[in-house]
XYZ file of N, CA and C in Angstrom:
396
model
N 95.388 66.261 -84.634
C 94.870 66.799 -83.396
C 94.367 65.665 -82.506
N 93.664 64.698 -83.098
C 93.111 63.593 -82.339
C 94.224 62.739 -81.735
N 95.301 62.489 -82.470
C 96.423 61.690 -81.978
C 97.114 62.412 -80.826
N 97.325 63.715 -80.955
C 97.963 64.494 -79.897
C 97.127 64.426 -78.615
N 95.814 64.595 -78.720
C 94.934 64.565 -77.565
C 94.959 63.183 -76.911
N 94.994 62.111 -77.709
C 95.051 60.750 -77.173
C 96.326 60.550 -76.368
N 97.464 61.009 -76.917
C 98.740 60.871 -76.200
C 98.746 61.699 -74.925
N 98.144 62.878 -74.966
C 98.080 63.722 -73.767
C 97.247 63.049 -72.685
N 96.123 62.458 -73.077
C 95.276 61.757 -72.102
C 95.992 60.533 -71.542
N 96.698 59.800 -72.393
C 97.442 58.631 -71.936
C 98.545 59.052 -70.964
N 99.225 60.142 -71.273
C 100.278 60.647 -70.385
C 99.715 61.095 -69.049
N 98.585 61.790 -69.070
C 97.958 62.242 -67.824
C 97.522 61.047 -66.987
N 96.997 60.021 -67.621
C 96.589 58.815 -66.894
C 97.792 58.134 -66.261
N 98.902 58.066 -66.981
C 100.111 57.438 -66.436
C 100.626 58.204 -65.230
N 100.598 59.534 -65.296
C 101.039 60.346 -64.166
C 100.115 60.117 -62.978
N 98.817 60.092 -63.204
C 97.860 59.887 -62.111
C 98.061 58.531 -61.451
N 98.291 57.502 -62.234
C 98.515 56.169 -61.675
C 99.825 56.139 -60.903
N 100.850 56.738 -61.440
C 102.151 56.754 -60.777
C 102.141 57.531 -59.475
N 101.251 58.507 -59.346
C 101.202 59.328 -58.141
C 100.194 58.830 -57.130
N 99.421 57.803 -57.447
C 98.426 57.331 -56.488
C 99.120 56.730 -55.293
N 98.437 56.749 -54.126
C 99.075 56.297 -52.889
C 98.527 54.957 -52.423
N 97.880 54.214 -53.279
C 97.330 52.931 -52.871
C 98.385 51.854 -52.839
N 98.039 50.708 -52.278
C 98.934 49.563 -52.283
C 99.756 49.445 -51.019
N 100.554 48.409 -51.005
C 101.373 48.098 -49.851
C 102.817 48.418 -50.158
N 103.497 49.057 -49.212
C 104.918 49.304 -49.373
C 105.647 48.657 -48.227
N 106.876 48.355 -48.448
C 107.671 47.739 -47.398
C 109.102 47.667 -47.836
N 109.926 46.988 -47.046
C 111.337 46.972 -47.341
C 111.669 46.422 -48.722
N 110.910 45.440 -49.222
C 111.239 44.870 -50.518
C 110.273 45.314 -51.602
N 109.354 46.229 -51.289
C 108.359 46.647 -52.248
C 108.556 48.088 -52.689
N 109.669 48.675 -52.355
C 109.955 50.029 -52.779
C 109.319 51.059 -51.881
N 109.886 52.182 -51.806
C 109.537 53.405 -51.126
C 108.380 53.441 -50.192
N 107.517 54.366 -50.436
C 106.459 54.660 -49.514
C 106.906 55.849 -48.692
N 106.537 57.013 -49.089
C 106.990 58.207 -48.399
C 105.999 58.731 -47.409
N 104.997 57.949 -47.043
C 104.014 58.440 -46.094
C 102.966 59.276 -46.796
N 102.622 60.397 -46.159
C 101.598 61.262 -46.708
C 100.224 60.960 -46.169
N 100.103 59.911 -45.353
C 98.818 59.557 -44.753
C 98.554 60.367 -43.498
N 97.508 60.020 -42.829
C 97.105 60.714 -41.613
C 98.113 60.500 -40.486
N 98.226 61.510 -39.631
C 99.052 61.378 -38.427
C 98.431 60.293 -37.559
N 99.281 59.431 -36.996
C 98.771 58.392 -36.103
C 98.327 57.129 -36.808
N 98.799 56.903 -38.025
C 98.513 55.652 -38.722
C 99.816 54.903 -38.937
N 99.822 53.613 -38.619
C 101.024 52.791 -38.756
C 100.644 51.504 -39.472
N 101.423 51.145 -40.491
C 101.247 49.879 -41.190
C 102.061 48.812 -40.484
N 101.416 47.680 -40.215
C 102.111 46.498 -39.708
C 102.284 45.589 -40.907
N 103.518 45.437 -41.365
C 103.812 44.596 -42.516
C 104.632 43.407 -42.086
N 105.101 42.647 -43.051
C 105.932 41.495 -42.710
C 107.338 41.960 -42.368
N 107.594 41.955 -41.098
C 108.854 42.333 -40.466
C 109.132 43.831 -40.600
N 108.093 44.662 -40.533
C 108.294 46.108 -40.426
C 107.042 46.799 -39.895
N 107.279 47.889 -39.170
C 106.262 48.886 -38.850
C 106.614 50.100 -39.702
N 105.622 50.737 -40.330
C 105.884 51.923 -41.140
C 104.849 52.994 -40.844
N 105.336 54.204 -40.543
C 104.456 55.342 -40.325
C 103.708 55.665 -41.602
N 102.398 55.739 -41.496
C 101.604 56.139 -42.650
C 101.746 57.615 -42.952
N 102.152 58.394 -41.955
C 102.253 59.840 -42.117
C 103.570 60.273 -42.766
N 104.697 59.727 -42.271
C 105.987 60.218 -42.768
C 106.853 59.144 -43.434
N 106.391 57.899 -43.465
C 107.097 56.839 -44.174
C 108.251 56.194 -43.421
N 108.570 56.664 -42.216
C 109.674 56.052 -41.474
C 109.315 54.617 -41.112
N 110.343 53.764 -41.049
C 110.075 52.385 -40.651
C 111.269 51.800 -39.911
N 110.941 50.931 -38.986
C 111.910 50.183 -38.167
C 113.080 51.028 -37.680
N 112.875 52.060 -36.904
C 111.603 52.297 -36.219
C 110.661 53.214 -37.014
N 109.364 52.893 -36.922
C 108.347 53.841 -37.361
C 108.324 54.932 -36.301
N 108.354 56.189 -36.695
C 108.389 57.283 -35.731
C 107.251 58.237 -36.010
N 106.374 58.404 -35.000
C 105.228 59.286 -35.142
C 105.154 60.237 -33.968
N 104.763 61.470 -34.232
C 104.527 62.460 -33.190
C 103.057 62.829 -33.235
N 102.390 62.726 -32.084
C 100.960 63.001 -32.005
C 100.688 63.930 -30.823
N 99.539 64.548 -30.834
C 99.109 65.401 -29.726
C 98.555 64.531 -28.607
N 98.708 64.979 -27.375
C 98.122 64.260 -26.238
C 96.625 64.099 -26.478
N 96.125 62.906 -26.212
C 94.715 62.594 -26.417
C 94.423 61.961 -27.768
N 95.415 61.886 -28.642
C 95.197 61.318 -29.972
C 95.311 59.799 -29.951
N 94.576 59.174 -30.838
C 94.598 57.724 -31.005
C 95.519 57.363 -32.160
N 96.331 56.321 -31.963
C 97.176 55.775 -33.017
C 96.564 54.448 -33.444
N 96.492 54.221 -34.751
C 95.924 52.986 -35.290
C 96.978 52.228 -36.081
N 97.192 50.979 -35.700
C 98.082 50.073 -36.428
C 97.202 49.171 -37.278
N 97.535 49.004 -38.571
C 96.752 48.178 -39.480
C 97.651 47.131 -40.131
N 97.281 45.873 -39.992
C 98.016 44.754 -40.584
C 97.738 44.777 -42.082
N 98.794 44.883 -42.895
C 98.659 45.025 -44.345
C 99.621 44.074 -45.054
N 99.092 43.185 -45.861
C 99.930 42.270 -46.630
C 100.683 41.269 -45.767
N 100.123 40.932 -44.611
C 100.830 40.062 -43.667
C 100.497 38.585 -43.839
N 99.460 38.263 -44.605
C 99.098 36.855 -44.807
C 98.914 36.144 -43.491
N 99.553 34.984 -43.344
C 99.422 34.181 -42.135
C 100.502 34.446 -41.095
N 101.292 35.514 -41.287
C 102.377 35.817 -40.337
C 101.819 36.618 -39.166
N 102.009 36.131 -37.931
C 101.482 36.848 -36.765
C 102.376 38.029 -36.374
N 101.737 39.083 -35.855
C 102.443 40.267 -35.363
C 101.674 40.838 -34.176
N 102.327 41.719 -33.422
C 101.665 42.419 -32.330
C 102.305 43.784 -32.145
N 101.676 44.586 -31.283
C 102.227 45.863 -30.857
C 102.462 45.713 -29.360
N 103.733 45.595 -28.967
C 104.106 45.343 -27.579
C 104.823 46.562 -27.018
N 104.200 47.232 -26.046
C 104.797 48.398 -25.411
C 106.083 47.999 -24.695
N 107.120 48.839 -24.818
C 108.427 48.577 -24.218
C 108.818 49.729 -23.304
N 109.196 49.432 -22.062
C 109.723 50.456 -21.166
C 108.644 51.353 -20.582
N 109.109 52.496 -20.094
C 108.226 53.457 -19.442
C 108.456 54.821 -20.090
N 107.400 55.584 -20.386
C 106.009 55.254 -20.121
C 105.535 54.125 -21.042
N 104.413 53.529 -20.671
C 103.902 52.406 -21.449
C 102.451 52.656 -21.854
N 101.972 51.820 -22.732
C 100.578 51.850 -23.174
C 100.107 50.413 -23.287
N 98.791 50.158 -23.308
C 98.303 48.775 -23.409
C 98.767 48.129 -24.719
N 99.304 46.930 -24.627
C 99.787 46.195 -25.800
C 98.656 45.421 -26.454
N 98.843 45.112 -27.730
C 97.852 44.315 -28.452
C 98.090 42.834 -28.195
N 97.104 42.047 -28.556
C 97.288 40.593 -28.629
C 98.086 40.297 -29.895
N 98.593 39.096 -30.027
C 99.223 38.675 -31.281
C 98.086 38.435 -32.269
N 98.137 39.117 -33.421
C 97.073 39.053 -34.416
C 97.637 38.560 -35.743
N 96.819 37.825 -36.467
C 97.224 37.279 -37.764
C 96.189 37.658 -38.809
N 96.652 38.123 -39.954
C 95.763 38.374 -41.081
C 95.697 39.835 -41.470
N 95.780 40.091 -42.751
C 95.652 41.455 -43.259
C 94.287 42.017 -42.891
N 94.271 43.306 -42.598
C 93.028 43.984 -42.242
C 92.790 44.074 -40.743
N 93.570 43.359 -39.953
C 93.436 43.459 -38.496
C 93.889 44.854 -38.073
N 93.286 45.405 -37.031
C 93.698 46.718 -36.529
C 93.809 46.688 -35.021
N 94.626 47.602 -34.510
C 94.758 47.813 -33.077
C 94.875 49.318 -32.863
N 94.208 49.840 -31.838
C 94.291 51.268 -31.539
C 94.681 51.472 -30.085
N 95.394 52.556 -29.837
C 95.737 52.982 -28.482
C 95.649 54.495 -28.448
N 95.071 55.029 -27.380
C 94.971 56.473 -27.198
C 96.039 56.902 -26.201
N 96.793 57.923 -26.566
C 97.917 58.397 -25.760
C 97.522 59.706 -25.074
N 97.185 59.633 -23.784
C 96.708 60.795 -23.045
C 97.836 61.623 -22.440
N 98.951 60.987 -22.119
C 100.026 61.640 -21.389
C 101.240 61.872 -22.276
N 101.775 63.112 -22.295
C 102.983 63.374 -23.083
C 104.139 62.465 -22.657
N 104.961 62.095 -23.618
C 106.121 61.249 -23.368
C 106.540 60.555 -24.639
N 107.591 59.754 -24.541
C 108.084 58.977 -25.677
C 107.818 57.511 -25.388
N 107.027 56.888 -26.240
C 106.579 55.509 -26.062
C 107.248 54.631 -27.121
N 107.861 53.559 -26.687
C 108.534 52.636 -27.598
C 107.736 51.339 -27.685
N 107.777 50.706 -28.865
C 107.092 49.425 -29.024
C 107.848 48.554 -30.010
N 107.532 47.269 -29.970
C 108.078 46.306 -30.917
C 107.044 45.218 -31.116
N 107.311 44.320 -32.049
C 106.448 43.165 -32.275
C 106.864 42.074 -31.295
N 105.894 41.499 -30.572
C 106.208 40.431 -29.602
C 106.765 39.199 -30.304
N 106.412 38.992 -31.564
C 106.866 37.822 -32.303
C 108.271 38.054 -32.877
N 108.530 39.244 -33.398
C 109.775 39.510 -34.122
C 110.773 40.398 -33.368
N 110.417 40.872 -32.202
C 111.323 41.642 -31.355
C 111.934 42.840 -32.038
N 113.245 43.013 -31.874
C 113.952 44.197 -32.350
C 113.944 44.335 -33.877
N 113.517 43.330 -34.615
C 113.427 43.426 -36.073
C 112.266 44.321 -36.492
N 111.292 44.547 -35.584
C 110.130 45.393 -35.859
C 109.944 46.333 -34.681
N 110.244 47.623 -34.877
C 110.164 48.578 -33.775
C 109.489 49.876 -34.199
N 109.064 50.630 -33.199
C 108.469 51.930 -33.458
C 108.487 52.796 -32.219
N 108.248 54.081 -32.441
C 108.216 55.074 -31.368
C 107.054 56.020 -31.616
N 106.324 56.347 -30.552
C 105.294 57.362 -30.600
C 105.709 58.464 -29.620
N 105.883 59.672 -30.126
C 106.184 60.827 -29.271
C 104.880 61.588 -29.087
N 104.466 61.739 -27.823
C 103.212 62.428 -27.507
C 103.554 63.789 -26.915
N 103.015 64.850 -27.524
C 103.307 66.204 -27.056
C 102.080 66.846 -26.444
């Protein structure tokens, strides 16, 4: 009975660890299916990834008018990145930022489709915010 219970606890722990959503995901780090809050975007090394739905390059997010989107630099080390608004309609762009943990936020008041890319990496890092 004791051995069976130990194996059951070990199995439950393995499932819990395998299902946790912590850590960094990216093109070479495997999956990442999203599941985070709407309006969260990871800025990684040569990718933007929606925290909500897992899409990347382009990261695609749909938010309500008046909502704030937050980009968070994750696992970027010394590689610089930015959020540069492209086309019209537009939103204020970020400065070029370096270092994990950096954040940038923009509030989208007007419905429309907003495109962005990294000023450093251009078309290699892109995203879209659809405001309804």
